[in-house]
Amino acid sequence: MYLFDLLLLFISSLILIVCILVGVAFLTLLERKVLGYVQIRKGPNKVGFMGLLQPFSDAIKLFTKEQTFPLMANFNIYYLSPMVNLFISLLLWMCMPFMSVFLNFDLSILFFLSVSSLSVYTLMLAGWSSNSSYSLLGSLRSVAQTISYEVSLALILMSFIFLTLSMNFLDFVSIQVYTWLLMLMFPLSLMWVISGLAETNRTPFDFAEGESELVSGFNIEYSSGGFAMIFLAEYASILFMSMVCVLLFLGGNIFSFAFFIKLTFVSFFWVWVRGTLPRFRYDKLMYLAWKSFLPSSLYYLLFFFNFKMTVFILLM
């Protein structure tokens, strides 16, 4: 019986990972199309019908290119960092709330916070092992940024946890049957989206790969498969953060078709922001994290804690 359950778990995980990778492929196509229309051009439209096969041709091109590595690089760490980065991004999806045979556990939010904080190490090691000034600077920026915004992400999540009294993503589905948490926690939801943008190193917070200063940041020395894995990890994280946004405050009923429409809209918003906003100044980014989001999220945390205590006392 246990062997059958394990086999079922393995097969469902494999199907999920394949679906994520296909979703990531089409997310890149969506991004290139949207950015194209934002800049009044067509975007990819030659490979397949309306460019639908473009992501697959890009994947084949990337994985068949010559693999180069710097002569003075720490080869083992340099080679393993992108693989571990992609593995962590895909492992995050294991806390996605399924009611069938899957890793749906009571501490899925804690799992999300723990695993997402591990990606910092892969970025840091990728930049350091390349033995290049640009990649080291890019990785330092990325680590500082990710650590700064993880603090506010955790505090915002704690407010949601106080309100729902659960650390399971599945409970957010049942609690939002009559109203979305967006209505109750609008400022915190906006802060979550902005922190998510910073966490995934997206415009206007893409300092890790600020082309004007650092050429391409921590991934400058990577080519072929290594670059493709970093690229896949970044877009898998974007898709996951979009899913978490929908689960937390946009109704989040994963068993309805509307969930996937909302997920597409939030992913589109991620791309739309890239096409619209210019890059922040780095000191402004740190100011926003430590002097704006941190105090605000702490105030909200105290407010929701007191709110729940008041409700508890009244019900006693």
Short mmCIF file of C-alpha atoms in Angstrom, two decimals:
data_model
loop_
_atom_site.label_atom_id
_atom_site.label_comp_id
_atom_site.label_asym_id
_atom_site.label_seq_id
_atom_site.Cartn_x
_atom_site.Cartn_y
_atom_site.Cartn_z
CA MET A 1 0.00 0.00 0.00
CA TYR A 2 2.77 2.43 0.97
CA LEU A 3 4.72 1.57 -2.18
CA PHE A 4 1.66 2.32 -4.31
CA ASP A 5 1.20 5.70 -2.55
CA LEU A 6 4.87 6.56 -3.08
CA LEU A 7 4.64 5.61 -6.75
CA LEU A 8 1.52 7.75 -7.14
CA LEU A 9 3.27 10.64 -5.37
CA PHE A 10 6.29 10.31 -7.66
CA ILE A 11 4.17 10.21 -10.83
CA SER A 12 2.03 13.21 -9.80
CA SER A 13 5.20 15.20 -8.88
CA LEU A 14 6.71 14.35 -12.26
CA ILE A 15 3.56 15.44 -14.12
CA LEU A 16 3.50 18.69 -12.11
CA ILE A 17 7.17 19.44 -12.90
CA VAL A 18 6.63 18.80 -16.64
CA CYS A 19 3.56 21.09 -16.58
CA ILE A 20 5.57 23.80 -14.76
CA LEU A 21 8.34 23.65 -17.36
CA VAL A 22 5.80 23.90 -20.21
CA GLY A 23 4.11 26.78 -18.35
CA VAL A 24 7.47 28.52 -17.96
CA ALA A 25 8.11 28.10 -21.72
CA PHE A 26 4.83 29.83 -22.58
CA LEU A 27 5.35 32.48 -19.89
CA THR A 28 8.54 33.53 -21.70
CA LEU A 29 6.53 33.71 -24.94
CA LEU A 30 3.83 35.80 -23.21
CA GLU A 31 6.51 38.13 -21.87
CA ARG A 32 8.15 38.61 -25.27
CA LYS A 33 4.78 39.20 -26.93
CA VAL A 34 3.58 41.69 -24.28
CA LEU A 35 6.90 43.56 -24.27
CA GLY A 36 6.74 43.62 -28.06
CA TYR A 37 3.29 45.25 -28.09
CA VAL A 38 4.33 47.65 -25.29
CA GLN A 39 7.19 48.78 -27.54
CA ILE A 40 4.89 48.88 -30.63
CA ARG A 41 6.33 45.82 -32.40
CA LYS A 42 5.15 42.26 -32.99
CA GLY A 43 7.42 40.09 -30.83
CA PRO A 44 8.25 36.50 -31.93
CA ASN A 45 5.88 35.46 -34.75
CA LYS A 46 7.91 33.32 -37.17
CA VAL A 47 8.44 29.87 -35.53
CA GLY A 48 5.16 27.97 -35.70
CA PHE A 49 1.71 29.59 -35.77
CA MET A 50 2.06 33.16 -34.38
CA GLY A 51 5.39 32.18 -32.79
CA LEU A 52 3.89 29.46 -30.54
CA LEU A 53 6.88 27.14 -31.03
CA GLN A 54 9.44 29.88 -30.28
CA PRO A 55 10.09 28.80 -26.62
CA PHE A 56 10.91 25.24 -27.72
CA SER A 57 13.31 26.39 -30.43
CA ASP A 58 14.97 28.66 -27.84
CA ALA A 59 15.32 25.71 -25.44
CA ILE A 60 16.88 23.51 -28.15
CA LYS A 61 19.24 26.34 -29.14
CA LEU A 62 20.33 26.99 -25.54
CA PHE A 63 20.95 23.35 -24.61
CA THR A 64 22.86 22.56 -27.84
CA LYS A 65 25.20 25.56 -27.63
CA GLU A 66 28.81 25.09 -26.58
CA GLN A 67 29.33 25.04 -22.80
CA THR A 68 32.07 27.50 -21.84
CA PHE A 69 33.50 28.17 -18.40
CA PRO A 70 36.08 30.66 -17.10
CA LEU A 71 39.58 29.25 -16.70
CA MET A 72 39.96 30.51 -13.11
CA ALA A 73 36.44 29.52 -11.99
CA ASN A 74 35.74 27.09 -9.18
CA PHE A 75 34.42 24.53 -11.65
CA ASN A 76 32.37 22.19 -9.39
CA ILE A 77 30.43 24.98 -7.66
CA TYR A 78 30.13 26.92 -10.94
CA TYR A 79 28.61 23.86 -12.62
CA LEU A 80 26.30 22.79 -9.77
CA SER A 81 24.84 26.21 -8.79
CA PRO A 82 22.36 26.52 -11.73
CA MET A 83 21.19 22.90 -11.21
CA VAL A 84 20.55 23.44 -7.49
CA ASN A 85 18.85 26.78 -8.28
CA LEU A 86 16.41 25.07 -10.68
CA PHE A 87 15.88 22.19 -8.23
CA ILE A 88 14.95 24.63 -5.42
CA SER A 89 12.55 26.54 -7.71
CA LEU A 90 10.79 23.29 -8.66
CA LEU A 91 10.83 21.98 -5.06
CA LEU A 92 8.83 25.08 -4.02
CA TRP A 93 5.89 23.77 -6.05
CA MET A 94 5.65 20.71 -3.80
CA CYS A 95 3.67 22.77 -1.26
CA MET A 96 0.98 23.53 -3.85
CA PRO A 97 -2.31 22.44 -2.21
CA PHE A 98 -3.68 19.33 -3.88
CA MET A 99 -6.46 17.30 -2.27
CA SER A 100 -5.31 14.14 -4.05
CA VAL A 101 -2.13 12.19 -3.36
CA PHE A 102 0.41 14.96 -2.94
CA LEU A 103 2.61 16.77 -0.43
CA ASN A 104 -0.29 18.75 1.03
CA PHE A 105 0.85 19.25 4.63
CA ASP A 106 -0.18 21.53 7.48
CA LEU A 107 3.04 23.57 7.49
CA SER A 108 3.19 24.33 3.77
CA ILE A 109 3.72 28.09 4.37
CA LEU A 110 6.72 27.32 6.59
CA PHE A 111 8.05 25.00 3.86
CA PHE A 112 7.64 27.81 1.30
CA LEU A 113 9.60 30.29 3.45
CA SER A 114 12.36 27.78 4.23
CA VAL A 115 12.91 26.61 0.65
CA SER A 116 12.67 30.08 -0.95
CA SER A 117 15.40 31.37 1.40
CA LEU A 118 17.76 28.65 0.11
CA SER A 119 17.86 30.15 -3.40
CA VAL A 120 20.02 33.00 -2.01
CA TYR A 121 22.92 30.59 -1.56
CA THR A 122 22.83 29.36 -5.15
CA LEU A 123 22.90 32.95 -6.50
CA MET A 124 25.76 33.85 -4.17
CA LEU A 125 27.79 30.76 -5.12
CA ALA A 126 27.05 31.22 -8.85
CA GLY A 127 28.45 34.77 -8.69
CA TRP A 128 31.43 33.90 -6.50
CA SER A 129 32.49 30.72 -8.32
CA SER A 130 32.61 32.52 -11.71
CA ASN A 131 35.65 34.47 -10.43
CA SER A 132 34.52 37.65 -12.21
CA SER A 133 34.08 41.12 -10.73
CA TYR A 134 30.76 41.73 -12.48
CA SER A 135 29.24 38.41 -11.42
CA LEU A 136 30.43 38.85 -7.81
CA LEU A 137 28.92 42.34 -7.61
CA GLY A 138 25.69 41.06 -9.17
CA SER A 139 25.44 38.20 -6.69
CA LEU A 140 26.15 40.50 -3.71
CA ARG A 141 23.38 42.86 -4.83
CA SER A 142 21.01 39.98 -5.37
CA VAL A 143 21.71 38.42 -1.96
CA ALA A 144 21.29 41.77 -0.14
CA GLN A 145 18.03 42.43 -2.00
CA THR A 146 16.57 38.95 -1.48
CA ILE A 147 17.42 38.84 2.24
CA SER A 148 15.96 42.35 2.76
CA TYR A 149 12.64 41.50 1.15
CA GLU A 150 12.36 38.04 2.72
CA VAL A 151 11.98 39.77 6.10
CA SER A 152 8.97 41.78 4.92
CA LEU A 153 7.54 38.73 3.07
CA ALA A 154 7.66 36.68 6.28
CA LEU A 155 6.04 39.45 8.35
CA ILE A 156 3.27 40.00 5.78
CA LEU A 157 2.64 36.23 5.74
CA MET A 158 2.41 36.25 9.56
CA SER A 159 -0.47 38.74 9.32
CA PHE A 160 -2.27 36.35 6.97
CA ILE A 161 -1.51 33.46 9.34
CA PHE A 162 -2.93 35.38 12.33
CA LEU A 163 -6.11 36.09 10.41
CA THR A 164 -6.62 32.50 9.23
CA LEU A 165 -4.93 30.72 12.20
CA SER A 166 -3.45 28.19 9.79
CA MET A 167 -0.14 27.54 8.03
CA ASN A 168 -1.70 25.39 5.34
CA PHE A 169 -2.30 26.94 1.91
CA LEU A 170 -5.42 24.79 1.50
CA ASP A 171 -7.15 26.60 4.39
CA PHE A 172 -6.85 29.88 2.47
CA VAL A 173 -9.15 28.32 -0.14
CA SER A 174 -11.93 27.55 2.37
CA ILE A 175 -11.63 30.88 4.23
CA GLN A 176 -12.17 32.93 1.04
CA VAL A 177 -15.44 31.32 -0.04
CA TYR A 178 -17.52 34.47 0.60
CA THR A 179 -14.95 37.27 0.27
CA TRP A 180 -11.37 37.64 -0.93
CA LEU A 181 -8.72 38.58 1.61
CA LEU A 182 -7.74 41.35 -0.83
CA MET A 183 -10.79 43.26 0.44
CA LEU A 184 -9.72 42.95 4.08
CA MET A 185 -5.96 43.36 3.60
CA PHE A 186 -5.56 45.60 0.57
CA PRO A 187 -2.37 47.47 1.67
CA LEU A 188 -0.69 44.22 2.77
CA SER A 189 -1.62 42.56 -0.54
CA LEU A 190 0.02 45.40 -2.48
CA MET A 191 3.10 45.14 -0.26
CA TRP A 192 3.19 41.39 -0.90
CA VAL A 193 3.11 41.89 -4.69
CA ILE A 194 5.90 44.51 -4.56
CA SER A 195 7.99 42.28 -2.26
CA GLY A 196 7.38 39.39 -4.67
CA LEU A 197 8.73 41.50 -7.54
CA ALA A 198 11.85 42.27 -5.49
CA GLU A 199 12.20 38.63 -4.37
CA THR A 200 12.16 37.35 -7.96
CA ASN A 201 14.64 40.04 -9.12
CA ARG A 202 12.20 41.57 -11.59
CA THR A 203 11.89 45.11 -12.94
CA PRO A 204 11.89 47.67 -11.32
CA PHE A 205 14.10 45.75 -8.85
CA ASP A 206 16.39 43.87 -11.27
CA PHE A 207 19.67 45.11 -9.76
CA ALA A 208 21.26 41.67 -9.89
CA GLU A 209 21.40 42.03 -13.68
CA GLY A 210 21.50 45.78 -14.19
CA GLU A 211 22.84 45.74 -17.75
CA SER A 212 23.95 49.38 -17.66
CA GLU A 213 26.28 48.75 -14.69
CA LEU A 214 26.93 45.01 -14.35
CA VAL A 215 26.49 43.76 -17.95
CA SER A 216 24.37 40.76 -16.88
CA GLY A 217 25.07 40.35 -13.18
CA PHE A 218 25.77 37.02 -11.51
CA ASN A 219 25.01 34.97 -14.65
CA ILE A 220 27.39 36.78 -17.01
CA GLU A 221 29.87 33.88 -17.27
CA TYR A 222 27.17 31.26 -17.90
CA SER A 223 26.30 29.98 -21.33
CA SER A 224 24.33 27.10 -22.83
CA GLY A 225 22.64 24.81 -20.26
CA GLY A 226 23.83 26.72 -17.17
CA PHE A 227 22.23 29.96 -18.37
CA ALA A 228 19.07 28.09 -19.43
CA MET A 229 18.71 26.60 -15.92
CA ILE A 230 19.09 30.01 -14.22
CA PHE A 231 16.54 31.38 -16.69
CA LEU A 232 14.09 28.51 -16.02
CA ALA A 233 14.51 28.89 -12.25
CA GLU A 234 13.71 32.62 -12.43
CA TYR A 235 10.53 32.11 -14.46
CA ALA A 236 9.41 29.12 -12.35
CA SER A 237 9.73 31.41 -9.29
CA ILE A 238 7.64 34.10 -11.04
CA LEU A 239 4.93 31.56 -11.81
CA PHE A 240 5.03 30.25 -8.23
CA MET A 241 4.83 33.74 -6.69
CA SER A 242 1.85 34.48 -8.98
CA MET A 243 0.17 31.31 -7.71
CA VAL A 244 0.84 32.27 -4.06
CA CYS A 245 -0.69 35.73 -4.73
CA VAL A 246 -3.87 34.10 -6.04
CA LEU A 247 -3.99 31.63 -3.13
CA LEU A 248 -3.45 34.24 -0.43
CA PHE A 249 -5.79 37.07 -1.38
CA LEU A 250 -7.55 36.49 -4.71
CA GLY A 251 -10.01 33.76 -3.76
CA GLY A 252 -7.55 30.95 -4.37
CA ASN A 253 -10.00 28.13 -5.18
CA ILE A 254 -7.51 25.85 -6.93
CA PHE A 255 -10.28 23.49 -8.05
CA SER A 256 -11.98 26.05 -10.30
CA PHE A 257 -11.05 27.30 -13.77
CA ALA A 258 -11.14 30.91 -12.48
CA PHE A 259 -8.01 30.17 -10.43
CA PHE A 260 -5.97 29.68 -13.60
CA ILE A 261 -7.40 32.83 -15.21
CA LYS A 262 -6.33 34.81 -12.11
CA LEU A 263 -2.92 33.11 -12.21
CA THR A 264 -2.50 34.18 -15.86
CA PHE A 265 -3.55 37.74 -15.01
CA VAL A 266 -1.04 38.02 -12.12
CA SER A 267 1.73 36.59 -14.35
CA PHE A 268 0.74 39.14 -17.01
CA PHE A 269 0.99 41.86 -14.33
CA TRP A 270 4.59 40.75 -13.61
CA VAL A 271 5.40 41.22 -17.32
CA TRP A 272 3.41 44.45 -17.60
CA VAL A 273 5.42 46.01 -14.76
CA ARG A 274 8.62 45.13 -16.64
CA GLY A 275 7.37 46.87 -19.76
CA THR A 276 6.22 49.98 -17.89
CA LEU A 277 8.49 50.91 -14.98
CA PRO A 278 12.12 52.08 -15.03
CA ARG A 279 14.72 50.60 -12.68
CA PHE A 280 14.83 51.85 -9.10
CA ARG A 281 17.90 53.37 -7.50
CA TYR A 282 19.62 50.81 -5.25
CA ASP A 283 19.53 52.91 -2.07
CA LYS A 284 15.81 53.56 -2.68
CA LEU A 285 15.25 49.79 -2.86
CA MET A 286 16.92 49.27 0.54
CA TYR A 287 15.04 52.27 1.99
CA LEU A 288 11.74 50.76 0.81
CA ALA A 289 12.55 47.39 2.42
CA TRP A 290 13.89 48.50 5.82
CA LYS A 291 12.26 51.88 6.45
CA SER A 292 8.91 51.48 4.75
CA PHE A 293 7.79 47.85 4.44
CA LEU A 294 9.30 46.56 7.69
CA PRO A 295 7.59 49.09 10.05
CA SER A 296 4.31 48.90 8.09
CA SER A 297 4.18 45.09 8.17
CA LEU A 298 5.00 45.11 11.91
CA TYR A 299 2.14 47.57 12.58
CA TYR A 300 -0.27 45.41 10.59
CA LEU A 301 0.96 42.31 12.43
CA LEU A 302 0.18 43.95 15.79
CA PHE A 303 -3.21 45.10 14.48
CA PHE A 304 -4.26 41.62 13.31
CA PHE A 305 -2.92 40.02 16.49
CA ASN A 306 -5.04 42.41 18.60
CA PHE A 307 -8.00 41.89 16.28
CA LYS A 308 -7.89 38.10 16.72
CA MET A 309 -7.43 38.42 20.49
CA THR A 310 -10.46 40.74 20.71
CA VAL A 311 -12.60 38.29 18.68
CA PHE A 312 -11.39 35.41 20.86
CA ILE A 313 -12.26 37.28 24.10
CA LEU A 314 -15.72 38.27 22.78
CA LEU A 315 -16.49 34.68 21.82
CA MET A 316 -15.42 33.30 25.22
#
